[in-house]
Every structure is written in C-alpha cells, then in structure tokens.
XYZ file of C-alpha atoms in Angstrom:
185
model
C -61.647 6.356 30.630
C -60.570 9.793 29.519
C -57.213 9.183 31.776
C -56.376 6.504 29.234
C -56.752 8.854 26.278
C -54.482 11.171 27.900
C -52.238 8.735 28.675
C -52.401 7.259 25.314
C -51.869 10.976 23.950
C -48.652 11.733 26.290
C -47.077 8.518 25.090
C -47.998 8.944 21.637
C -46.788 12.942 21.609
C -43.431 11.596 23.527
C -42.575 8.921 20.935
C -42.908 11.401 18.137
C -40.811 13.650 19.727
C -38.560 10.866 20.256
C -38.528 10.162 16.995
C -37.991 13.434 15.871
C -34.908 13.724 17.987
C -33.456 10.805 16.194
C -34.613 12.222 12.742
C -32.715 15.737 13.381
C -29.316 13.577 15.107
C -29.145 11.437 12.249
C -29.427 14.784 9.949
C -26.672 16.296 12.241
C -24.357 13.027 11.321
C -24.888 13.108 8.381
C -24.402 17.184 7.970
C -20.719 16.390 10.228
C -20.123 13.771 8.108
C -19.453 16.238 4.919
C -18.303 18.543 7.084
C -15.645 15.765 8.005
C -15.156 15.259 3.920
C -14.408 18.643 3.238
C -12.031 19.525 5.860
C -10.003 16.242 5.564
C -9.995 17.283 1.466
C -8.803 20.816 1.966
C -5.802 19.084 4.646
C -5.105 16.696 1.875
C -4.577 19.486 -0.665
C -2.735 21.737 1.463
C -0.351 18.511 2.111
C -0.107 17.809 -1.508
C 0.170 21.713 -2.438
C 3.112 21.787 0.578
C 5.225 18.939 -1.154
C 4.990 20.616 -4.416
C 6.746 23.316 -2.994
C 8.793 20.993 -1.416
C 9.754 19.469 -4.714
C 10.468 22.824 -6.265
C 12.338 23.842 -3.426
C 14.547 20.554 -3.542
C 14.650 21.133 -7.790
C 15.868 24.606 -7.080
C 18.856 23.437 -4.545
C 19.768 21.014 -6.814
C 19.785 22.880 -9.751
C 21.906 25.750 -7.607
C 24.248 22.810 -6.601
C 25.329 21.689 -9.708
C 25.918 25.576 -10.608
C 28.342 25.607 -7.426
C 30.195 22.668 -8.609
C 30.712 23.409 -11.978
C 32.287 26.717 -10.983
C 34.017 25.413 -8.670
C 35.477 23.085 -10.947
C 36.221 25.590 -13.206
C 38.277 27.593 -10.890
C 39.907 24.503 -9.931
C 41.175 24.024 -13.430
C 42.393 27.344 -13.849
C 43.828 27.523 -11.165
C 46.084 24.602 -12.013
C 46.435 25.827 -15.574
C 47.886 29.551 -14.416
C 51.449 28.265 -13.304
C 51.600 27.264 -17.056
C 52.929 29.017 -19.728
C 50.355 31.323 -21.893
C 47.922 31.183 -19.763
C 46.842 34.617 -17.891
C 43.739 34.236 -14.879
C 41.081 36.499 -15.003
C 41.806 38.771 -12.772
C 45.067 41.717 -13.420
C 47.880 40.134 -12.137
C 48.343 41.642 -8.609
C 44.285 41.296 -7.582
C 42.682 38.301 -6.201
C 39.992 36.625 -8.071
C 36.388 37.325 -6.995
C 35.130 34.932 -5.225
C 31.517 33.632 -4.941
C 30.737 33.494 -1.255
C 26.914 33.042 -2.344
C 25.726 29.457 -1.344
C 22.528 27.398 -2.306
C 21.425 28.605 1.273
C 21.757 32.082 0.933
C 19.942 32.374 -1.857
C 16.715 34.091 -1.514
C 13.531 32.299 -3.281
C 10.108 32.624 -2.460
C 9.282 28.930 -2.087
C 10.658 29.084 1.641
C 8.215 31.752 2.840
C 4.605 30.313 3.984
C 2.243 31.746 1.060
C -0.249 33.419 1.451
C -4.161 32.032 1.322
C -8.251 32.401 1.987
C -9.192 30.249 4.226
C -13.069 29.699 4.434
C -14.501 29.736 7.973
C -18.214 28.912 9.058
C -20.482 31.345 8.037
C -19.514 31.928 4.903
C -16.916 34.412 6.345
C -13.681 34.468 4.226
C -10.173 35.020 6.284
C -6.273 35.863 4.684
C -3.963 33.327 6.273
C -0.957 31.955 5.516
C -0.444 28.118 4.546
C 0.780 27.260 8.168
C -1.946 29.013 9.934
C -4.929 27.400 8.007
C -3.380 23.952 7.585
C -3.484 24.422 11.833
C -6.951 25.561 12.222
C -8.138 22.558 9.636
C -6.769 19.825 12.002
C -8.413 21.563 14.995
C -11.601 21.785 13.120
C -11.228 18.032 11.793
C -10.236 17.093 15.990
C -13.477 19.153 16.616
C -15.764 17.401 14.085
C -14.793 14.206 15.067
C -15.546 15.089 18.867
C -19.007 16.130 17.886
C -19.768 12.892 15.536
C -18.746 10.915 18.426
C -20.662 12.455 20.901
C -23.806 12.864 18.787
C -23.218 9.671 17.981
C -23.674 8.516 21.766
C -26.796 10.765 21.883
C -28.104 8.787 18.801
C -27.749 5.614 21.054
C -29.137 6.622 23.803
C -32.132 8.288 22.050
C -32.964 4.884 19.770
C -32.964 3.118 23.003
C -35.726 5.486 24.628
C -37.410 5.460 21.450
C -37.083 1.452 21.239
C -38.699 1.618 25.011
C -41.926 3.484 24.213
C -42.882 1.426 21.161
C -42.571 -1.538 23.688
C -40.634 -5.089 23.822
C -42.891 -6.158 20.908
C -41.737 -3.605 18.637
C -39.138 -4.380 15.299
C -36.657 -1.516 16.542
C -36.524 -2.939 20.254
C -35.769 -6.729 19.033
C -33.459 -4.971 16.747
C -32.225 -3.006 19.747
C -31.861 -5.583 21.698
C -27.937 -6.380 21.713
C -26.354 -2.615 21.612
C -25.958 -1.990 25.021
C -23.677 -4.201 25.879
C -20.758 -2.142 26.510
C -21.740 -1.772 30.758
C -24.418 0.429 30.114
C-alpha cells in the first residue's frame, strides 16, 4: 500500500510542476507580448519621426526651388532688358555677372545627416546611436521576439497537453484539449 502513496505523490508532485511550467510560459507570453508592444511603438515612432524629416527636407527643396526660379527669372528679364536703352546690368560693363552655381542639392542642411539618438537596450543599459542604426537593431529585436513567442508558444502546447494527460481523460482541460493536436502531431 505505501507504493500507491508514492505513486500517488510522484504524480501529484509531477502535475504541479507541470502546472507550474505552464504558469511561468504563459507569464513569459505575456512578458514578450509587451516586449512586442514596445518595440513595434518605438519602430512606429522612428518611422513617423523619419517622414517628418522627410517632409522638412522636401519643404526645404521646395522652398530653395522657387528661390532658383525666381532668380532665374530675374536674370532672364534683365538680361532681355540690357540691349535697351537706359538700362545698365549689374555688373561694370566689361565683367560678367556672378553667377549662382549653388543648387537645391548642394546646399548643406542638417536634415540629410542620420541624427543622432539613445537607444535603450536590455538591462537598462543606455547606447548613442544614430537613427539608422537603432531603427535596424529594433526590427531584429521585433524578428527576435516574435521567434521566441512562437516557439514558447509551441512549448505552451506541448506542456498543456502533458499537463491535460496526468489529470486524466476525465479531466475539463483534456476534453477541452481534446481537438489541438490536429496539425500531424
């Protein structure tokens, strides 16, 4: 009779640690989960922070455009007013006009440049990056994340299953359990 109690004891000490390991994976989902939040917020505001400079970028091309063209309008128009009577150019008769070889290109503006940024790694450990950089390592951590929900995922199934097994056929979680594994497994 005391085999029975030990038996009893085993199975009982197995399906709480069963159950435990399903307790601490659903915790771990649920911990990736935010994890999953947060870096998919921090892509989404380095995309919309990107476009705004993007925007200004485009504003400040467009702005340096219409500059262009106006002057080169204006020069147009003196030039065809010159050949007439009273009129004098700007530069000393003799000297060619200064040109503007400066383009909307050529013009340097700090909008272009990758800005600087912190960039907040596990363990509370703070690193200088620029824009390109951490916008990189958030997709590989987001690609990461989603590797591990998956997998612990799996692990969740497989552990509800063993855990389904020891409370026995009679059991709410194994008629519950019942039609999961139908994927070949």
């Amino acid at each position: 009779m005391s085999l029975g109690i030990e038996d009893a004891a085993k199975h009982s000490a197995s399906l709480e640690s069963t159950a435990e390991a399903v307790m601490h994976a659903k915790t771990l989902l649920v911990e990736l989960d935010r994890r999953q939040n947060q870096t998919r917020e921090g892509i989404r505001a380095l995309r919309s922070q990107q476009e705004a400079q993007h925007r200004r970028r485009q504003d400040f091309e467009d702005a340096n455009k219409v500059t262009l063209e106006t002057q080169s309008e204006v020069r147009a128009r003196i030039s065809t007013l010159v050949g007439m009577p009273g009129v004098t150019p700007f530069a000393p008769i003799g000297t060619a006009a200064p040109q503007s070889s400066l383009t909307a290109h050529q013009i340097p503006h700090t909008f272009v440049s990758p800005q600087p940024m912190w960039l907040l790694c596990s363990g509370g450990t703070f690193i200088r990056t620029n824009q390109t950089r951490a916008y990189d390592k958030l997709l590989k951590t987001q690609h990461e994340t989603h590797q591990q929900v998956e997998d612990t995922r799996q692990e969740l199934k497989v552990m509800v299953a063993d855990l389904a097994r020891l409370e026995g056929v009679d059991s709410a979680l194994a008629r519950a359990n019942e039609g999961f594994g139908l994927a070949g497994r």
